[in-house]
XYZ file of C-alpha atoms in Angstrom:
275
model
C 7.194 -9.019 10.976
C 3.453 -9.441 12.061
C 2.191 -6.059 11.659
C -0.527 -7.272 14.467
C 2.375 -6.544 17.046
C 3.131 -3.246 15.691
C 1.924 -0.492 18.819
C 2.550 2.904 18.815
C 0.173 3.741 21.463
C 3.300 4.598 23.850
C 5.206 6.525 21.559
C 5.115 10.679 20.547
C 3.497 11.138 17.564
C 4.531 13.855 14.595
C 3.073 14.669 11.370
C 5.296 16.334 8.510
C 4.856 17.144 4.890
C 8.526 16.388 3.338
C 11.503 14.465 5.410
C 14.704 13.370 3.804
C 17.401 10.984 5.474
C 19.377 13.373 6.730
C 16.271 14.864 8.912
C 15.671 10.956 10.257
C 19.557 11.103 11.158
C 18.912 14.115 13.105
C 15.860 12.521 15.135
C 17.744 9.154 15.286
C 20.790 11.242 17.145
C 18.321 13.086 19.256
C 15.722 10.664 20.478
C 17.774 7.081 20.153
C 20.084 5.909 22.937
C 23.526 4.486 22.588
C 22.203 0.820 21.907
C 21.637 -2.024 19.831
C 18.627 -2.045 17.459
C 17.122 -3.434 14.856
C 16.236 -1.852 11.670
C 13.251 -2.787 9.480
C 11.359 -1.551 6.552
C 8.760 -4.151 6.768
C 10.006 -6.087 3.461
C 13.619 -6.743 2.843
C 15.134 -4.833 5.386
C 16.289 -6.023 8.831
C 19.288 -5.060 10.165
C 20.993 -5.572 13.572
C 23.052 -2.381 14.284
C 24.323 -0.146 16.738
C 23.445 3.418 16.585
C 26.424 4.746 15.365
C 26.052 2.273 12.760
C 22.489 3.525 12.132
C 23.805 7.291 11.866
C 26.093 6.598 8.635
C 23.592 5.117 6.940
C 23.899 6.993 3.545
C 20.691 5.024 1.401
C 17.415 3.860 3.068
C 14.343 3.571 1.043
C 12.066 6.397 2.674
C 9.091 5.559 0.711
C 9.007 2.378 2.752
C 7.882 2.539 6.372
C 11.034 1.997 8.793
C 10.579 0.361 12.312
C 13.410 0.683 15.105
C 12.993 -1.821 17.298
C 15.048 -2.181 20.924
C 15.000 -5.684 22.651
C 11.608 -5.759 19.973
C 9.999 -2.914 21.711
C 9.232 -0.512 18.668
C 11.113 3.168 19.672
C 11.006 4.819 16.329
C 8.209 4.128 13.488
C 8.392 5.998 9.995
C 5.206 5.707 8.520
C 5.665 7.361 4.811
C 2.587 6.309 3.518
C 0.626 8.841 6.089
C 3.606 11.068 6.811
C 3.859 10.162 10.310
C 6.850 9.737 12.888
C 6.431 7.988 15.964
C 9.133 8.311 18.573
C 9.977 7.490 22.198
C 10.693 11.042 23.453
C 9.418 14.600 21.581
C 11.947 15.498 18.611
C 13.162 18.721 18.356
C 13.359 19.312 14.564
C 10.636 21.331 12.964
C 8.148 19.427 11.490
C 4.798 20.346 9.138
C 2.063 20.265 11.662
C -0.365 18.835 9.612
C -1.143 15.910 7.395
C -0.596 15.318 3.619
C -2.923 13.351 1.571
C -2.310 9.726 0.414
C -2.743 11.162 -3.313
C -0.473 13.448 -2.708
C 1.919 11.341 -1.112
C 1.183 9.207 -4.363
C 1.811 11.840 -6.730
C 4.898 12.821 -4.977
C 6.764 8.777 -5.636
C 5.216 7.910 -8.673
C 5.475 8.544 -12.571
C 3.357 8.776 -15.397
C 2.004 5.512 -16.398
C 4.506 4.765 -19.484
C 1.070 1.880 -20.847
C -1.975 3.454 -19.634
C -3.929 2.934 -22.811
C -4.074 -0.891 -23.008
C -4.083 -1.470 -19.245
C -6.591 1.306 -19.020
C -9.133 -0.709 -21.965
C -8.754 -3.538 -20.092
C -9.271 -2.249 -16.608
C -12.410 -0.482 -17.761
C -13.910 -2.861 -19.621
C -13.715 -5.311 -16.689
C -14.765 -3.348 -14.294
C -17.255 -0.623 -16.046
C -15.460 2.707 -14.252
C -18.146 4.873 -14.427
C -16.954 8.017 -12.098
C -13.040 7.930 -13.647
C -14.342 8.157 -17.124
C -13.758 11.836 -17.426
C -11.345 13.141 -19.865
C -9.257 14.690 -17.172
C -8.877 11.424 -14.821
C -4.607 10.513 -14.663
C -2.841 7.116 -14.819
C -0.089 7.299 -12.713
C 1.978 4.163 -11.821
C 4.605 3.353 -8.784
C 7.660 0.714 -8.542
C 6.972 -1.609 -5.027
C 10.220 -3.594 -3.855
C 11.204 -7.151 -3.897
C 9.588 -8.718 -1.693
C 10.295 -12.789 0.313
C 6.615 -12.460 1.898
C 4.643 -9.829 -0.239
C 0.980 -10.915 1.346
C 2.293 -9.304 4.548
C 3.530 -6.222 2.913
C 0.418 -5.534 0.632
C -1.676 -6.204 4.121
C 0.091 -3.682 5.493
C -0.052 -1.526 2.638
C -3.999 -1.137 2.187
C -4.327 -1.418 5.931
C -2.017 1.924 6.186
C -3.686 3.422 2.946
C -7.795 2.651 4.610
C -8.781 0.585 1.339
C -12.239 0.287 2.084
C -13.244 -2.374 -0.851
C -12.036 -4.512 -4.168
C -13.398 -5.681 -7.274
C -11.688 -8.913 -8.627
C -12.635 -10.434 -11.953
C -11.969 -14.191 -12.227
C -12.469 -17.340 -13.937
C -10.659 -19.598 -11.334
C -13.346 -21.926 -9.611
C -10.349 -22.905 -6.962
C -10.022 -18.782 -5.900
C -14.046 -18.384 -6.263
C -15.140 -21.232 -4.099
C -11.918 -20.247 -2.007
C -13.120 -16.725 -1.240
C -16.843 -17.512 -0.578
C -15.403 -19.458 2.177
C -13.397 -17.226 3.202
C -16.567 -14.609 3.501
C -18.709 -16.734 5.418
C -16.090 -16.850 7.977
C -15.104 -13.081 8.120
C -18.956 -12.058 7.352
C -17.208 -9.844 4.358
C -20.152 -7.745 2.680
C -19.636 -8.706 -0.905
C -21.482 -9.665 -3.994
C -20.416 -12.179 -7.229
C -21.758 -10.947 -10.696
C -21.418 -13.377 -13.355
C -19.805 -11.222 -16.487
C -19.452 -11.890 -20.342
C -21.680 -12.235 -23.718
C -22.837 -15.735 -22.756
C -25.116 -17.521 -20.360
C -22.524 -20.342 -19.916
C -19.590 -17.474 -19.060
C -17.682 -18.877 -15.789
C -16.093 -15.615 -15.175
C -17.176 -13.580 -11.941
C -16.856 -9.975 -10.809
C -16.480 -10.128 -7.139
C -16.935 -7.010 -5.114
C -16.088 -6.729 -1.238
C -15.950 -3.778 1.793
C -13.216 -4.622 3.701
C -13.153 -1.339 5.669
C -14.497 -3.108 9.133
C -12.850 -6.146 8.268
C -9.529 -7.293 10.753
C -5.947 -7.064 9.751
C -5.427 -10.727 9.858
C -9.128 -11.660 7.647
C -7.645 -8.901 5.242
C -3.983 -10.820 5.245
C -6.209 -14.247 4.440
C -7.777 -12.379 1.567
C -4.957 -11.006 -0.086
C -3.238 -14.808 0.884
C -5.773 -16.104 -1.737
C -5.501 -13.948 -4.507
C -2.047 -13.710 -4.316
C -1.923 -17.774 -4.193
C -4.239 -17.216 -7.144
C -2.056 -15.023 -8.813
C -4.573 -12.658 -9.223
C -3.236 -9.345 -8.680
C -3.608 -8.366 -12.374
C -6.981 -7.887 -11.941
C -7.662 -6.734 -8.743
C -8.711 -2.855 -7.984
C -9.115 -1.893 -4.498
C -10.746 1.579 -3.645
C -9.301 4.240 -1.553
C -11.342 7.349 -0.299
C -9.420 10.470 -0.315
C -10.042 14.222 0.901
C -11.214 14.948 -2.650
C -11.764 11.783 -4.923
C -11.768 8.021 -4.290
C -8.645 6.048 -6.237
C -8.551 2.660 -8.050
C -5.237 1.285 -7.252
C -4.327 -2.071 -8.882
C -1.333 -4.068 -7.948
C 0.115 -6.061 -10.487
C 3.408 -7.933 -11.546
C 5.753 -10.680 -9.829
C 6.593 -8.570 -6.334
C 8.788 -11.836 -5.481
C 10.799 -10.679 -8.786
C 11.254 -6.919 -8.310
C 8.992 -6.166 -10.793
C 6.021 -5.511 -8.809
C 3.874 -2.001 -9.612
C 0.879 0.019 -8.280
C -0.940 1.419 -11.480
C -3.807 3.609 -10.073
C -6.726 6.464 -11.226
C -7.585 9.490 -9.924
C -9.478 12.468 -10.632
C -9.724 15.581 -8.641
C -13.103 17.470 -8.950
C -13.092 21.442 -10.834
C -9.459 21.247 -12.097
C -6.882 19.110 -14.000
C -3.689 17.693 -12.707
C -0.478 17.272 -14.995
C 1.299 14.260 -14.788
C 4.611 15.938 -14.846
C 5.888 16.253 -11.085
């Protein structure tokens, strides 16, 4: 799917704070015609079906954003990472009327980082954290699917979730002399630090704001690290209501092993990690 396609502009829009399948059933009966469509979640997912077919669904992954699509006009969009339903005609099941947070959205599908203390030495020594220092800061961590094409899907991810920059740290001159390229042609604000005890060290922090940059410079970005195979050390920032997060993305996502490890801290009191 090329997320550039994706429009909701014509559809009813609906915020809610929790949904389960059986809600999206109810919508699906309400606001779907007797037709063919096709299902996606954006990943693995893409079904042809009719909608009685789509009505006995009994497992869909809803922390995946599903897409309904009828002669590939989108009718029905789930968007779970900002809690949103978009739908042809105004649903009649009663819905939150206002907007949950992407950390708590995160805190609701994830788990307490079972490795924090190795992974969290190495992500702070390569990238100094400064403001997620604090004794009460939480490593949480969150299982992504198996993904054929997972540069499209992490696009779409930090598109949906407003990253607005990354550090990388790398030693690779073919990803280096890649992404200076690369931002020259986008006109990405970004900087390249060389890091490590001596003057001869060939490895680079590279920091970039990619909140004004385009879906498709973003989806040549993450083409190159992920062609780099970088994603162990890569941290991209995400503002919040109350704190920003370092979310890193790491593992083989081609495998099913793919995870989001991130950081947070929320100012004046101290989250638990048990949910």
């Amino acid at each position: 799917m090329n997320f550039d396609e994706v429009n909701v502009q014509q559809l009813h829009e609906q915020t809610f704070q929790t949904i389960d399948l059986f809600q999206i059933k109810t919508i699906w009966s309400d606001c779907l015609l007797n037709d063919s469509y096709r299902v996606t979640d954006y990943s693995e997912l893409n079904l042809h079906m009719t909608k009685q077919e789509l009505l006995q669904l009994r497992w869909i992954d809803l922390t995946l954003p599903i897409g309904i699509y009828s002669n590939e006009k989108l009718v029905f969009l789930y968007n779970s990472y900002h809690r949103k339903l978009y739908t042809e005609n105004v649903v009649s099941i009663a819905l939150a009327g206002h907007d949950a947070s992407f950390l708590d959205f995160l805190l609701a599908h994830s788990q307490t980082f079972h490795y924090p203390d190795s992974f969290s030495a190495q992500m702070e020594s390569l990238y100094d954290f400064s403001w997620d220092n604090l004794w009460d800061s939480q490593w949480r961590e969150f299982y992504l699917p198996k993904l054929k094409e997972p540069t499209s899907f992490i696009t779409y991810l930090l598109v949906t979730l407003g990253a607005h920059s990354f550090h990388i740290v790398s030693s690779k001159n073919e990803f280096l002399s890649g992404f200076e390229i690369w931002a020259k042609r986008t006109g990405c604000d970004h900087s390249m630090e060389r890091i490590g005890k001596w003057m001869w060290s060939k490895t680079y922090k590279v920091r970039g704001e990619i909140s004004q940059l385009s879906e498709h410079s973003l989806h040549q970005l993450v083409s190159l690290v992920n062609q780099s195979e970088e994603w162990k050390g890569i941290r991209f920032l995400i503002p919040t209501a109350t704190e920003t997060v370092s979310l890193f993305i790491g593992g083989d996502l081609t495998q099913g092993d793919g995870y989001g490890a991130f950081k947070y801290k929320l100012a004046g009191e101290v989250i638990s990690n048990e949910i």
